[in-house]
Amino acid sequence: MEIKPTAETLELIARQAVEGFIIGLHKSPFHGFSVEFAEHRQYNPGDDLRHIDWRVYGRSERFFIKKHEEETNLRCCILLDTSSSMQFPDGGRWNKLQYGCLVAASLLQLLKRQLDATSLALFDESVYFTTECRSAGTHYRRLQQELARVFALEEKMRPSNIAQAIHQIADQVHRRSLVVVISDMVETQEELNDLFDALQHLRYNKHEVILVQVLSRKEEIEFAFENRPYEFVDLETGLHTRLQAGDLKDQYRRAMNEFRVAIENQCYKYNISRVEVDLEAPVDEVLHAFLLKRNKMQ
């Protein structure tokens, strides 16, 4: 039975999403990812045989070495956009902010399994909430509680400045980390240039970056509105505009496609992983991108 998404059920839904992902992962060509055995690493010739976990060998017929706590040293900062544009659409199963909370909560589940340390940062015009990077169980519970609070957020007229937020995190995070930025990234061309300047700041500081762009494919990419007048509202400024949807459709689609291609090209240029996710899709693609980056940093 499907669980209704609410602030109270967010952690449970995220846990189910991660468990389903891991089951699928072990049935796929990506079975080599170290997910099930968070406290282990694969055996390498020359390793002390006393450290082999024979119970794991009995289940998997593969040799794994028990890892000491200091070996599980990934540090991850999750940066979540909570501006008003993320509250679109209204009335669906998820809005973009709620789906972003699901992505963040699912990543927390994986990080917890891997014994990795994480921090959470929330921003609109600037970063207004941030935590230290820790791996304790109490720390993860605190972050899940904060995501549950954000999940229920309905405050309007909250503009965003993603570039400024990323610069703040780049200045605050001093040790090499994996930074996951979750946002719709609906920006003007000038703002987009500022965004990539900020992402270069992170890469210059030797951080790995995953850009998770959350969009509603039906409305924001396909522009699947009936050919009739609509009143469109800018959720960050409150500006109202009446338009005939059919007159705008082709022009909008071209502009949105150019915008998405520009982001993809810049991400490729600066070696940034970009994952575009639809509100109706599972979070598996984000979790795959996370594991690829995590393995790279080990």
Tab-separated table of C-alpha atoms in Angstrom:
chain	number	residue	atom	x	y	z
A	1	MET	CA	0.000	0.000	0.000
A	2	GLU	CA	1.342	3.413	-0.982
A	3	ILE	CA	2.024	5.759	1.901
A	4	LYS	CA	0.700	9.291	1.555
A	5	PRO	CA	3.539	11.857	1.543
A	6	THR	CA	3.372	14.005	4.670
A	7	ALA	CA	5.919	15.600	6.968
A	8	GLU	CA	5.348	12.730	9.412
A	9	THR	CA	5.859	9.972	6.811
A	10	LEU	CA	8.814	11.560	4.968
A	11	GLU	CA	11.493	9.491	6.710
A	12	LEU	CA	9.551	6.251	6.220
A	13	ILE	CA	9.020	6.939	2.499
A	14	ALA	CA	12.710	7.782	2.105
A	15	ARG	CA	13.708	4.565	3.883
A	16	GLN	CA	11.459	2.510	1.609
A	17	ALA	CA	12.853	4.290	-1.468
A	18	VAL	CA	16.433	3.507	-0.444
A	19	GLU	CA	15.677	-0.123	0.426
A	20	GLY	CA	13.989	-0.616	-2.950
A	21	PHE	CA	16.931	1.047	-4.676
A	22	ILE	CA	19.446	-1.213	-2.933
A	23	ILE	CA	17.473	-4.347	-3.830
A	24	GLY	CA	17.422	-3.227	-7.465
A	25	LEU	CA	21.095	-2.321	-7.321
A	26	HIS	CA	22.112	-5.791	-6.211
A	27	LYS	CA	20.137	-7.300	-9.105
A	28	SER	CA	21.732	-4.946	-11.631
A	29	PRO	CA	25.185	-4.577	-13.252
A	30	PHE	CA	25.977	-2.065	-10.481
A	31	HIS	CA	26.174	-4.794	-7.812
A	32	GLY	CA	29.771	-3.806	-7.080
A	33	PHE	CA	28.717	-0.672	-5.211
A	34	SER	CA	29.411	-1.013	-1.505
A	35	VAL	CA	25.944	-0.309	-0.142
A	36	GLU	CA	24.935	-3.357	1.863
A	37	PHE	CA	28.275	-3.543	3.630
A	38	ALA	CA	28.703	0.023	4.809
A	39	GLU	CA	31.355	-0.886	7.349
A	40	HIS	CA	33.444	-2.962	4.912
A	41	ARG	CA	35.689	-2.563	1.918
A	42	GLN	CA	36.706	-5.135	-0.697
A	43	TYR	CA	39.706	-7.338	0.036
A	44	ASN	CA	42.943	-6.426	-1.742
A	45	PRO	CA	45.940	-8.791	-2.096
A	46	GLY	CA	48.247	-8.223	0.856
A	47	ASP	CA	45.492	-7.345	3.349
A	48	ASP	CA	45.679	-9.107	6.698
A	49	LEU	CA	43.470	-12.222	6.491
A	50	ARG	CA	42.520	-11.768	10.140
A	51	HIS	CA	40.389	-8.783	9.128
A	52	ILE	CA	38.225	-10.679	6.596
A	53	ASP	CA	34.567	-10.805	7.592
A	54	TRP	CA	33.728	-14.487	7.051
A	55	ARG	CA	30.029	-13.959	7.690
A	56	VAL	CA	29.874	-11.564	4.761
A	57	TYR	CA	31.833	-14.092	2.682
A	58	GLY	CA	29.252	-16.756	3.551
A	59	ARG	CA	26.452	-14.565	2.217
A	60	SER	CA	28.163	-13.066	-0.823
A	61	GLU	CA	31.090	-15.388	-1.642
A	62	ARG	CA	33.243	-12.273	-1.836
A	63	PHE	CA	36.011	-11.175	0.501
A	64	PHE	CA	35.440	-7.971	2.493
A	65	ILE	CA	37.684	-6.354	5.085
A	66	LYS	CA	36.171	-4.801	8.190
A	67	LYS	CA	36.763	-1.071	7.982
A	68	HIS	CA	37.797	1.049	10.905
A	69	GLU	CA	35.676	4.108	11.624
A	70	GLU	CA	38.329	6.503	10.330
A	71	GLU	CA	38.187	4.794	6.907
A	72	THR	CA	34.554	5.807	6.391
A	73	ASN	CA	35.580	9.379	5.880
A	74	LEU	CA	33.214	10.763	3.264
A	75	ARG	CA	31.835	14.163	4.157
A	76	CYS	CA	28.677	15.316	2.391
A	77	CYS	CA	26.891	18.664	2.489
A	78	ILE	CA	23.276	18.697	1.269
A	79	LEU	CA	22.227	22.184	0.141
A	80	LEU	CA	18.450	22.521	-0.312
A	81	ASP	CA	16.629	25.409	-2.013
A	82	THR	CA	13.560	26.422	0.051
A	83	SER	CA	12.533	29.489	-1.954
A	84	SER	CA	8.916	29.956	-3.009
A	85	SER	CA	9.422	28.757	-6.587
A	86	MET	CA	10.042	25.319	-5.081
A	87	GLN	CA	6.421	25.238	-3.864
A	88	PHE	CA	5.201	24.627	-7.434
A	89	PRO	CA	2.949	22.925	-8.430
A	90	ASP	CA	0.046	23.252	-6.026
A	91	GLY	CA	-2.234	20.265	-5.515
A	92	GLY	CA	-0.016	17.478	-6.866
A	93	ARG	CA	1.396	14.498	-5.004
A	94	TRP	CA	4.594	16.470	-4.440
A	95	ASN	CA	5.665	20.022	-5.030
A	96	LYS	CA	9.326	20.617	-5.869
A	97	LEU	CA	10.259	21.492	-2.287
A	98	GLN	CA	8.636	18.354	-0.907
A	99	TYR	CA	10.322	16.227	-3.556
A	100	GLY	CA	13.625	17.937	-2.719
A	101	CYS	CA	13.061	16.968	0.919
A	102	LEU	CA	12.514	13.367	-0.213
A	103	VAL	CA	15.793	13.426	-2.169
A	104	ALA	CA	17.623	14.846	0.866
A	105	ALA	CA	15.999	12.368	3.276
A	106	SER	CA	16.891	9.459	0.959
A	107	LEU	CA	20.497	10.607	0.751
A	108	LEU	CA	20.576	10.786	4.550
A	109	GLN	CA	19.439	7.157	4.673
A	110	LEU	CA	22.325	6.127	2.383
A	111	LEU	CA	24.847	8.241	4.261
A	112	LYS	CA	23.724	6.736	7.550
A	113	ARG	CA	24.118	3.208	6.157
A	114	GLN	CA	27.630	4.080	4.938
A	115	LEU	CA	28.597	5.608	8.309
A	116	ASP	CA	29.399	8.835	6.455
A	117	ALA	CA	29.259	12.311	7.944
A	118	THR	CA	26.825	14.869	6.572
A	119	SER	CA	25.591	18.397	7.038
A	120	LEU	CA	22.399	20.100	5.897
A	121	ALA	CA	22.122	23.679	4.641
A	122	LEU	CA	18.876	25.462	3.734
A	123	PHE	CA	18.724	28.623	1.658
A	124	ASP	CA	16.506	31.123	-0.104
A	125	GLU	CA	18.241	34.478	-0.668
A	126	SER	CA	21.075	33.202	1.516
A	127	VAL	CA	21.902	30.222	3.714
A	128	TYR	CA	19.769	30.635	6.840
A	129	PHE	CA	20.224	27.180	8.397
A	130	THR	CA	23.320	25.015	8.471
A	131	THR	CA	24.821	22.291	10.645
A	132	GLU	CA	28.221	20.834	11.309
A	133	CYS	CA	29.221	17.684	9.424
A	134	ARG	CA	28.678	14.680	11.710
A	135	SER	CA	27.824	10.991	11.554
A	136	ALA	CA	26.181	10.435	14.947
A	137	GLY	CA	22.689	8.934	15.061
A	138	THR	CA	21.340	11.908	16.991
A	139	HIS	CA	22.666	14.205	14.274
A	140	TYR	CA	20.816	12.289	11.533
A	141	ARG	CA	17.592	12.405	13.537
A	142	ARG	CA	17.948	16.161	13.890
A	143	LEU	CA	18.392	16.558	10.132
A	144	GLN	CA	15.369	14.371	9.413
A	145	GLN	CA	13.311	16.505	11.800
A	146	GLU	CA	14.446	19.673	10.038
A	147	LEU	CA	13.494	18.224	6.644
A	148	ALA	CA	10.056	17.323	8.027
A	149	ARG	CA	9.637	20.956	9.089
A	150	VAL	CA	10.655	22.244	5.660
A	151	PHE	CA	8.356	19.705	3.961
A	152	ALA	CA	5.341	21.547	5.386
A	153	LEU	CA	6.628	25.022	4.433
A	154	GLU	CA	4.031	27.196	2.659
A	155	GLU	CA	5.474	30.701	3.052
A	156	LYS	CA	5.218	32.722	-0.164
A	157	MET	CA	7.338	35.574	-1.575
A	158	ARG	CA	10.657	33.936	-0.649
A	159	PRO	CA	13.096	34.819	-3.462
A	160	SER	CA	16.216	32.739	-4.092
A	161	ASN	CA	19.869	33.485	-4.696
A	162	ILE	CA	21.438	30.113	-5.336
A	163	ALA	CA	24.806	31.570	-6.375
A	164	GLN	CA	25.201	33.438	-3.088
A	165	ALA	CA	24.223	30.338	-1.119
A	166	ILE	CA	26.818	28.213	-2.909
A	167	HIS	CA	29.535	30.825	-2.330
A	168	GLN	CA	28.642	30.773	1.387
A	169	ILE	CA	28.978	26.994	1.538
A	170	ALA	CA	32.251	27.097	-0.411
A	171	ASP	CA	33.621	29.527	2.192
A	172	GLN	CA	32.358	27.468	5.151
A	173	VAL	CA	33.247	23.904	4.110
A	174	HIS	CA	37.007	23.651	4.490
A	175	ARG	CA	37.603	19.897	4.173
A	176	ARG	CA	37.124	18.164	0.820
A	177	SER	CA	33.482	17.103	0.618
A	178	LEU	CA	30.725	15.984	-1.683
A	179	VAL	CA	28.258	18.863	-2.079
A	180	VAL	CA	24.752	18.002	-3.297
A	181	VAL	CA	22.752	21.049	-4.452
A	182	ILE	CA	18.983	20.472	-4.727
A	183	SER	CA	17.067	23.212	-6.559
A	184	ASP	CA	14.865	23.909	-9.581
A	185	MET	CA	17.530	26.365	-10.786
A	186	VAL	CA	14.983	28.446	-12.687
A	187	GLU	CA	17.329	31.339	-13.406
A	188	THR	CA	17.779	34.207	-15.846
A	189	GLN	CA	20.857	34.107	-18.092
A	190	GLU	CA	22.696	36.544	-15.799
A	191	GLU	CA	21.768	34.490	-12.739
A	192	LEU	CA	22.881	31.338	-14.546
A	193	ASN	CA	26.323	32.856	-15.144
A	194	ASP	CA	26.537	33.729	-11.442
A	195	LEU	CA	25.498	30.165	-10.570
A	196	PHE	CA	28.355	28.640	-12.523
A	197	ASP	CA	30.831	31.095	-11.067
A	198	ALA	CA	29.715	29.828	-7.653
A	199	LEU	CA	29.975	26.174	-8.694
A	200	GLN	CA	33.515	26.857	-9.938
A	201	HIS	CA	34.233	28.161	-6.421
A	202	LEU	CA	33.274	24.742	-5.031
A	203	ARG	CA	35.350	22.888	-7.626
A	204	TYR	CA	38.331	25.198	-7.036
A	205	ASN	CA	38.167	24.155	-3.376
A	206	LYS	CA	38.431	20.490	-4.505
A	207	HIS	CA	34.839	19.549	-3.667
A	208	GLU	CA	32.891	17.062	-5.763
A	209	VAL	CA	29.493	18.427	-6.807
A	210	ILE	CA	26.140	16.907	-7.735
A	211	LEU	CA	23.541	19.324	-9.077
A	212	VAL	CA	20.019	17.924	-8.614
A	213	GLN	CA	17.559	19.920	-10.727
A	214	VAL	CA	13.983	19.231	-9.626
A	215	LEU	CA	11.333	20.061	-12.240
A	216	SER	CA	7.734	19.207	-13.026
A	217	ARG	CA	8.147	17.728	-16.509
A	218	LYS	CA	4.483	18.092	-17.429
A	219	GLU	CA	4.202	21.821	-16.679
A	220	GLU	CA	7.775	23.151	-16.745
A	221	ILE	CA	9.284	21.189	-19.638
A	222	GLU	CA	6.397	20.072	-21.841
A	223	PHE	CA	4.206	23.088	-20.980
A	224	ALA	CA	1.169	20.778	-21.132
A	225	PHE	CA	-1.508	23.416	-20.615
A	226	GLU	CA	-4.779	23.574	-22.528
A	227	ASN	CA	-5.055	26.223	-25.242
A	228	ARG	CA	-6.929	28.783	-23.169
A	229	PRO	CA	-6.114	31.854	-21.077
A	230	TYR	CA	-4.216	31.297	-17.827
A	231	GLU	CA	-3.020	33.598	-15.095
A	232	PHE	CA	0.575	32.706	-14.258
A	233	VAL	CA	1.949	33.822	-10.895
A	234	ASP	CA	5.615	34.279	-10.005
A	235	LEU	CA	5.734	32.649	-6.572
A	236	GLU	CA	8.845	34.587	-5.534
A	237	THR	CA	7.703	38.096	-6.554
A	238	GLY	CA	3.916	37.741	-6.662
A	239	LEU	CA	3.777	39.100	-10.238
A	240	HIS	CA	0.584	38.038	-12.092
A	241	THR	CA	0.563	37.613	-15.899
A	242	ARG	CA	-2.403	36.594	-18.074
A	243	LEU	CA	-1.452	34.651	-21.218
A	244	GLN	CA	-2.993	32.420	-23.864
A	245	ALA	CA	-1.162	29.126	-23.297
A	246	GLY	CA	-1.232	28.048	-26.956
A	247	ASP	CA	0.418	31.287	-28.121
A	248	LEU	CA	3.321	30.762	-25.750
A	249	LYS	CA	3.882	27.003	-25.968
A	250	ASP	CA	6.451	26.721	-28.812
A	251	GLN	CA	8.452	29.735	-27.691
A	252	TYR	CA	8.505	28.495	-24.098
A	253	ARG	CA	9.618	25.010	-25.069
A	254	ARG	CA	12.504	26.348	-27.160
A	255	ALA	CA	13.642	28.644	-24.356
A	256	MET	CA	13.406	25.875	-21.742
A	257	ASN	CA	15.339	23.461	-23.936
A	258	GLU	CA	18.100	26.042	-24.487
A	259	PHE	CA	18.192	26.666	-20.743
A	260	ARG	CA	18.556	22.962	-19.918
A	261	VAL	CA	21.237	22.441	-22.580
A	262	ALA	CA	23.192	25.432	-21.244
A	263	ILE	CA	23.186	23.946	-17.747
A	264	GLU	CA	24.207	20.520	-19.043
A	265	ASN	CA	27.089	21.970	-21.084
A	266	GLN	CA	28.445	23.990	-18.180
A	267	CYS	CA	28.223	20.985	-15.860
A	268	TYR	CA	30.181	18.892	-18.376
A	269	LYS	CA	32.772	21.660	-18.699
A	270	TYR	CA	33.432	21.818	-14.953
A	271	ASN	CA	33.046	18.078	-14.223
A	272	ILE	CA	29.859	18.527	-12.223
A	273	SER	CA	27.304	15.726	-12.111
A	274	ARG	CA	23.848	17.002	-13.055
A	275	VAL	CA	20.708	14.972	-12.399
A	276	GLU	CA	17.412	16.313	-13.726
A	277	VAL	CA	14.501	14.671	-11.895
A	278	ASP	CA	10.769	14.824	-12.466
A	279	LEU	CA	8.337	14.931	-9.557
A	280	GLU	CA	6.734	11.692	-10.766
A	281	ALA	CA	10.027	9.767	-10.960
A	282	PRO	CA	11.713	7.703	-8.214
A	283	VAL	CA	14.876	9.102	-6.646
A	284	ASP	CA	17.018	6.227	-7.971
A	285	GLU	CA	18.962	8.336	-10.480
A	286	VAL	CA	20.062	10.724	-7.728
A	287	LEU	CA	21.144	7.811	-5.531
A	288	HIS	CA	23.130	6.315	-8.434
A	289	ALA	CA	24.917	9.638	-8.983
A	290	PHE	CA	25.676	9.840	-5.266
A	291	LEU	CA	27.227	6.360	-5.181
A	292	LEU	CA	29.352	7.062	-8.259
A	293	LYS	CA	30.746	10.217	-6.653
A	294	ARG	CA	31.190	8.502	-3.293
A	295	ASN	CA	33.189	5.638	-4.789
A	296	LYS	CA	35.329	8.173	-6.663
A	297	MET	CA	36.221	9.888	-3.388
A	298	GLN	CA	37.210	6.726	-1.496
